[in-house]
GROMACS .gro file of C-alpha atoms in nm:
model
  131
    1MET     CA    1   7.841   0.306   2.866
    2GLY     CA    2   8.111   0.567   2.913
    3TYR     CA    3   8.400   0.613   2.674
    4ALA     CA    4   8.739   0.735   2.794
    5ASP     CA    5   8.875   0.765   2.443
    6ARG     CA    6   8.725   0.991   2.181
    7HIS     CA    7   8.862   1.022   1.829
    8LEU     CA    8   8.785   1.273   1.556
    9TRP     CA    9   8.782   1.208   1.182
   10SER     CA   10   8.739   1.484   0.923
   11GLN     CA   11   8.725   1.530   0.546
   12GLN     CA   12   8.674   1.842   0.336
   13PHE     CA   13   8.409   1.841   0.062
   14ASP     CA   14   8.229   2.072  -0.180
   15ALA     CA   15   7.856   2.094  -0.106
   16SER     CA   16   7.768   2.293  -0.421
   17THR     CA   17   7.647   1.977  -0.597
   18THR     CA   18   7.440   1.683  -0.476
   19GLY     CA   19   7.576   1.333  -0.424
   20ASP     CA   20   7.808   1.134  -0.199
   21LYS     CA   21   8.085   1.360  -0.068
   22ALA     CA   22   8.272   1.206   0.227
   23TYR     CA   23   8.323   0.850   0.350
   24PHE     CA   24   8.407   0.732   0.703
   25GLY     CA   25   8.501   0.364   0.683
   26VAL     CA   26   8.623   0.151   0.971
   27MET     CA   27   8.851  -0.148   1.022
   28ASN     CA   28   8.759  -0.171   1.393
   29ARG     CA   29   8.412  -0.172   1.545
   30VAL     CA   30   8.334   0.186   1.654
   31THR     CA   31   8.057   0.373   1.833
   32MET     CA   32   7.970   0.706   1.672
   33HIS     CA   33   7.887   0.982   1.921
   34LYS     CA   34   7.847   1.288   1.700
   35VAL     CA   35   7.846   1.386   1.331
   36ALA     CA   36   7.883   1.742   1.206
   37VAL     CA   37   7.959   1.969   0.913
   38VAL     CA   38   8.156   2.293   0.942
   39PHE     CA   39   8.137   2.570   0.682
   40LEU     CA   40   8.481   2.669   0.549
   41ASP     CA   41   8.333   2.972   0.375
   42ALA     CA   42   8.002   3.155   0.393
   43GLY     CA   43   7.721   2.943   0.256
   44THR     CA   44   7.417   3.065   0.066
   45GLY     CA   45   7.095   2.883  -0.003
   46ALA     CA   46   6.921   2.635   0.223
   47GLY     CA   47   7.012   2.269   0.180
   48GLU     CA   48   7.058   1.934   0.344
   49VAL     CA   49   7.337   1.689   0.423
   50VAL     CA   50   7.243   1.339   0.536
   51VAL     CA   51   7.461   1.063   0.677
   52ASP     CA   52   7.379   0.716   0.546
   53LYS     CA   53   7.509   0.383   0.677
   54LEU     CA   54   7.646   0.128   0.433
   55ASP     CA   55   7.609  -0.206   0.615
   56ALA     CA   56   7.887  -0.432   0.484
   57SER     CA   57   7.748  -0.756   0.625
   58ALA     CA   58   7.398  -0.702   0.481
   59GLY     CA   59   7.518  -0.530   0.163
   60THR     CA   60   7.261  -0.253   0.211
   61ARG     CA   61   7.270   0.125   0.231
   62GLY     CA   62   7.035   0.319   0.455
   63SER     CA   63   6.892   0.662   0.384
   64ALA     CA   64   6.967   0.931   0.643
   65ASP     CA   65   6.967   0.653   0.903
   66ILE     CA   66   7.256   0.806   1.101
   67ALA     CA   67   7.174   1.179   1.078
   68THR     CA   68   7.009   1.463   0.887
   69LEU     CA   69   7.176   1.806   0.896
   70THR     CA   70   6.946   2.082   0.770
   71VAL     CA   71   7.122   2.391   0.638
   72GLY     CA   72   6.962   2.734   0.681
   73ALA     CA   73   6.945   3.003   0.410
   74THR     CA   74   7.270   3.176   0.513
   75ASN     CA   75   7.563   3.046   0.716
   76ALA     CA   76   7.886   3.221   0.813
   77ALA     CA   77   8.226   3.065   0.770
   78GLY     CA   78   8.289   2.854   1.078
   79ALA     CA   79   7.920   2.772   1.133
   80VAL     CA   80   7.870   2.420   1.270
   81LEU     CA   81   7.572   2.190   1.220
   82TYR     CA   82   7.575   1.871   1.423
   83GLU     CA   83   7.375   1.583   1.558
   84GLU     CA   84   7.482   1.402   1.874
   85ASP     CA   85   7.347   1.126   2.095
   86LEU     CA   86   7.322   0.902   1.792
   87ASP     CA   87   7.152   0.625   1.991
   88GLY     CA   88   7.475   0.429   2.006
   89ASP     CA   89   7.514   0.407   1.629
   90VAL     CA   90   7.776   0.139   1.577
   91LEU     CA   91   7.979   0.075   1.265
   92ASP     CA   92   8.110  -0.279   1.237
   93ILE     CA   93   8.426  -0.374   1.051
   94GLY     CA   94   8.377  -0.281   0.685
   95ASP     CA   95   8.077  -0.052   0.741
   96VAL     CA   96   8.087   0.303   0.604
   97ALA     CA   97   7.916   0.627   0.709
   98ILE     CA   98   7.849   0.828   0.392
   99PHE     CA   99   7.796   1.206   0.398
  100GLU     CA  100   7.556   1.280   0.111
  101VAL     CA  101   7.444   1.624  -0.004
  102THR     CA  102   7.078   1.582  -0.095
  103ASP     CA  103   7.007   1.955  -0.144
  104ALA     CA  104   7.312   2.154  -0.261
  105VAL     CA  105   7.455   2.451  -0.071
  106ASP     CA  106   7.708   2.690  -0.225
  107ALA     CA  107   7.985   2.624   0.028
  108LEU     CA  108   8.294   2.424   0.109
  109MET     CA  109   8.247   2.210   0.421
  110VAL     CA  110   8.430   1.972   0.649
  111ALA     CA  111   8.257   1.650   0.755
  112LEU     CA  112   8.332   1.542   1.114
  113VAL     CA  113   8.272   1.220   1.309
  114GLU     CA  114   8.345   1.183   1.680
  115TYR     CA  115   8.379   0.815   1.771
  116SER     CA  116   8.523   0.559   2.012
  117ILE     CA  117   8.691   0.231   1.918
  118ASN     CA  118   8.533  -0.080   2.067
  119ASP     CA  119   8.855  -0.271   2.144
  120ASP     CA  120   8.674  -0.560   2.312
  121ASP     CA  121   8.531  -0.661   1.974
  122LEU     CA  122   8.869  -0.696   1.804
  123ALA     CA  123   8.910  -1.053   1.934
  124ASN     CA  124   8.606  -1.150   1.728
  125ALA     CA  125   8.743  -1.002   1.405
  126SER     CA  126   8.888  -1.219   1.133
  127SER     CA  127   9.101  -1.147   0.829
  128ALA     CA  128   9.062  -1.302   0.487
  129SER     CA  129   9.396  -1.168   0.366
  130ALA     CA  130   9.673  -1.402   0.264
  131VAL     CA  131  10.018  -1.334   0.401
   0.00000   0.00000   0.00000
Protein backbone atom coordinates (compact mmCIF):
# COMPACT_ATOMS: atom_id res chain seq x y z
CA MET A 1 0.00 0.00 0.00
CA GLY A 2 1.38 3.40 -0.96
CA TYR A 3 0.97 6.49 1.18
CA ALA A 4 0.75 9.95 -0.36
CA ASP A 5 0.86 11.68 3.00
CA ARG A 6 3.76 11.36 5.39
CA HIS A 7 3.87 13.09 8.76
CA LEU A 8 6.74 13.55 11.19
CA TRP A 9 6.50 13.67 14.99
CA SER A 10 9.45 14.52 17.23
CA GLN A 11 10.29 14.95 20.91
CA GLN A 12 13.56 15.80 22.64
CA PHE A 13 14.78 13.61 25.51
CA ASP A 14 17.80 13.01 27.73
CA ALA A 15 19.31 9.54 27.19
CA SER A 16 21.76 9.76 30.11
CA THR A 17 19.45 7.68 32.33
CA THR A 18 17.38 4.60 31.62
CA GLY A 19 13.59 4.55 31.45
CA ASP A 20 10.68 5.77 29.34
CA LYS A 21 11.63 9.01 27.59
CA ALA A 22 9.25 9.90 24.75
CA TYR A 23 5.65 8.98 23.95
CA PHE A 24 3.92 8.98 20.54
CA GLY A 25 0.18 8.56 21.15
CA VAL A 26 -2.51 8.64 18.49
CA MET A 27 -6.16 9.63 18.22
CA ASN A 28 -6.38 8.32 14.63
CA ARG A 29 -5.27 4.95 13.33
CA VAL A 30 -1.78 5.38 11.86
CA THR A 31 0.81 3.30 10.02
CA MET A 32 4.36 3.84 11.24
CA HIS A 33 6.98 3.81 8.49
CA LYS A 34 10.18 4.75 10.32
CA VAL A 35 11.43 5.47 13.85
CA ALA A 36 14.71 7.21 14.62
CA VAL A 37 16.81 9.02 17.19
CA VAL A 38 19.06 11.98 16.38
CA PHE A 39 21.94 13.05 18.62
CA LEU A 40 21.72 16.74 19.61
CA ASP A 41 25.23 16.62 21.04
CA ALA A 42 28.12 14.18 20.84
CA GLY A 43 27.32 10.95 22.63
CA THR A 44 29.74 8.76 24.53
CA GLY A 45 29.29 5.19 25.64
CA ALA A 46 27.42 2.46 23.82
CA GLY A 47 23.75 2.04 24.65
CA GLU A 48 20.32 1.11 23.42
CA VAL A 49 16.96 2.75 22.77
CA VAL A 50 13.95 0.50 22.14
CA VAL A 51 10.47 1.40 20.96
CA ASP A 52 7.67 -0.46 22.74
CA LYS A 53 4.00 -0.58 21.78
CA LEU A 54 1.36 0.04 24.43
CA ASP A 55 -1.76 -1.68 23.08
CA ALA A 56 -4.75 0.22 24.48
CA SER A 57 -7.38 -2.37 23.58
CA ALA A 58 -5.45 -5.28 25.14
CA GLY A 59 -4.01 -3.23 28.01
CA THR A 60 -0.54 -4.67 27.34
CA ARG A 61 2.90 -3.26 26.67
CA GLY A 62 5.34 -4.98 24.34
CA SER A 63 9.11 -5.01 24.71
CA ALA A 64 11.09 -3.62 21.76
CA ASP A 65 8.27 -4.87 19.54
CA ILE A 66 8.44 -1.85 17.20
CA ALA A 67 12.21 -1.26 17.02
CA THR A 68 15.62 -1.58 18.65
CA LEU A 69 18.18 1.18 18.04
CA THR A 70 21.70 0.16 19.08
CA VAL A 71 24.04 3.03 19.89
CA GLY A 72 27.76 2.73 19.14
CA ALA A 73 30.57 3.81 21.49
CA THR A 74 30.89 7.33 20.06
CA ASN A 75 28.42 9.39 18.04
CA ALA A 76 28.76 12.91 16.67
CA ALA A 77 26.11 15.56 17.08
CA GLY A 78 23.63 15.07 14.25
CA ALA A 79 24.18 11.30 14.03
CA VAL A 80 20.97 9.44 13.14
CA LEU A 81 19.98 5.90 14.11
CA TYR A 82 16.82 4.58 12.50
CA GLU A 83 14.76 1.56 11.64
CA GLU A 84 12.40 1.59 8.67
CA ASP A 85 10.12 -0.87 6.91
CA LEU A 86 8.43 -1.60 10.20
CA ASP A 87 6.30 -4.36 8.68
CA GLY A 88 3.29 -2.08 8.58
CA ASP A 89 3.30 -1.42 12.32
CA VAL A 90 -0.09 0.12 13.01
CA LEU A 91 -1.13 2.09 16.06
CA ASP A 92 -4.86 2.07 16.70
CA ILE A 93 -6.72 4.85 18.47
CA GLY A 94 -5.34 5.10 22.01
CA ASP A 95 -2.17 3.08 21.35
CA VAL A 96 1.21 4.58 22.25
CA ALA A 97 4.73 4.04 20.92
CA ILE A 98 7.14 4.46 23.84
CA PHE A 99 10.83 5.31 23.35
CA GLU A 100 12.66 3.63 26.24
CA VAL A 101 16.37 3.94 27.02
CA THR A 102 17.41 0.48 28.19
CA ASP A 103 21.16 1.21 28.25
CA ALA A 104 22.00 4.86 28.97
CA VAL A 105 24.05 7.06 26.64
CA ASP A 106 25.48 10.42 27.72
CA ALA A 107 23.61 12.50 25.13
CA LEU A 108 20.56 14.57 24.38
CA MET A 109 18.45 13.06 21.59
CA VAL A 110 15.36 13.67 19.51
CA ALA A 111 12.91 10.81 18.97
CA LEU A 112 11.29 10.76 15.51
CA VAL A 113 8.35 8.85 14.02
CA GLU A 114 7.39 9.02 10.35
CA TYR A 115 3.78 7.93 9.88
CA SER A 116 0.65 8.11 7.73
CA ILE A 117 -2.91 8.60 8.97
CA ASN A 118 -5.35 5.87 7.98
CA ASP A 119 -8.37 8.10 7.26
CA ASP A 120 -10.54 5.22 6.06
CA ASP A 121 -10.63 3.87 9.63
CA LEU A 122 -12.04 7.06 11.15
CA ALA A 123 -15.61 6.03 10.28
CA ASN A 124 -15.20 3.07 12.63
CA ALA A 125 -14.03 5.20 15.56
CA SER A 126 -16.32 6.05 18.44
CA SER A 127 -16.14 8.59 21.22
CA ALA A 128 -17.11 8.03 24.83
CA SER A 129 -16.98 11.72 25.66
CA ALA A 130 -20.06 13.57 26.80
CA VAL A 131 -20.82 16.88 25.14
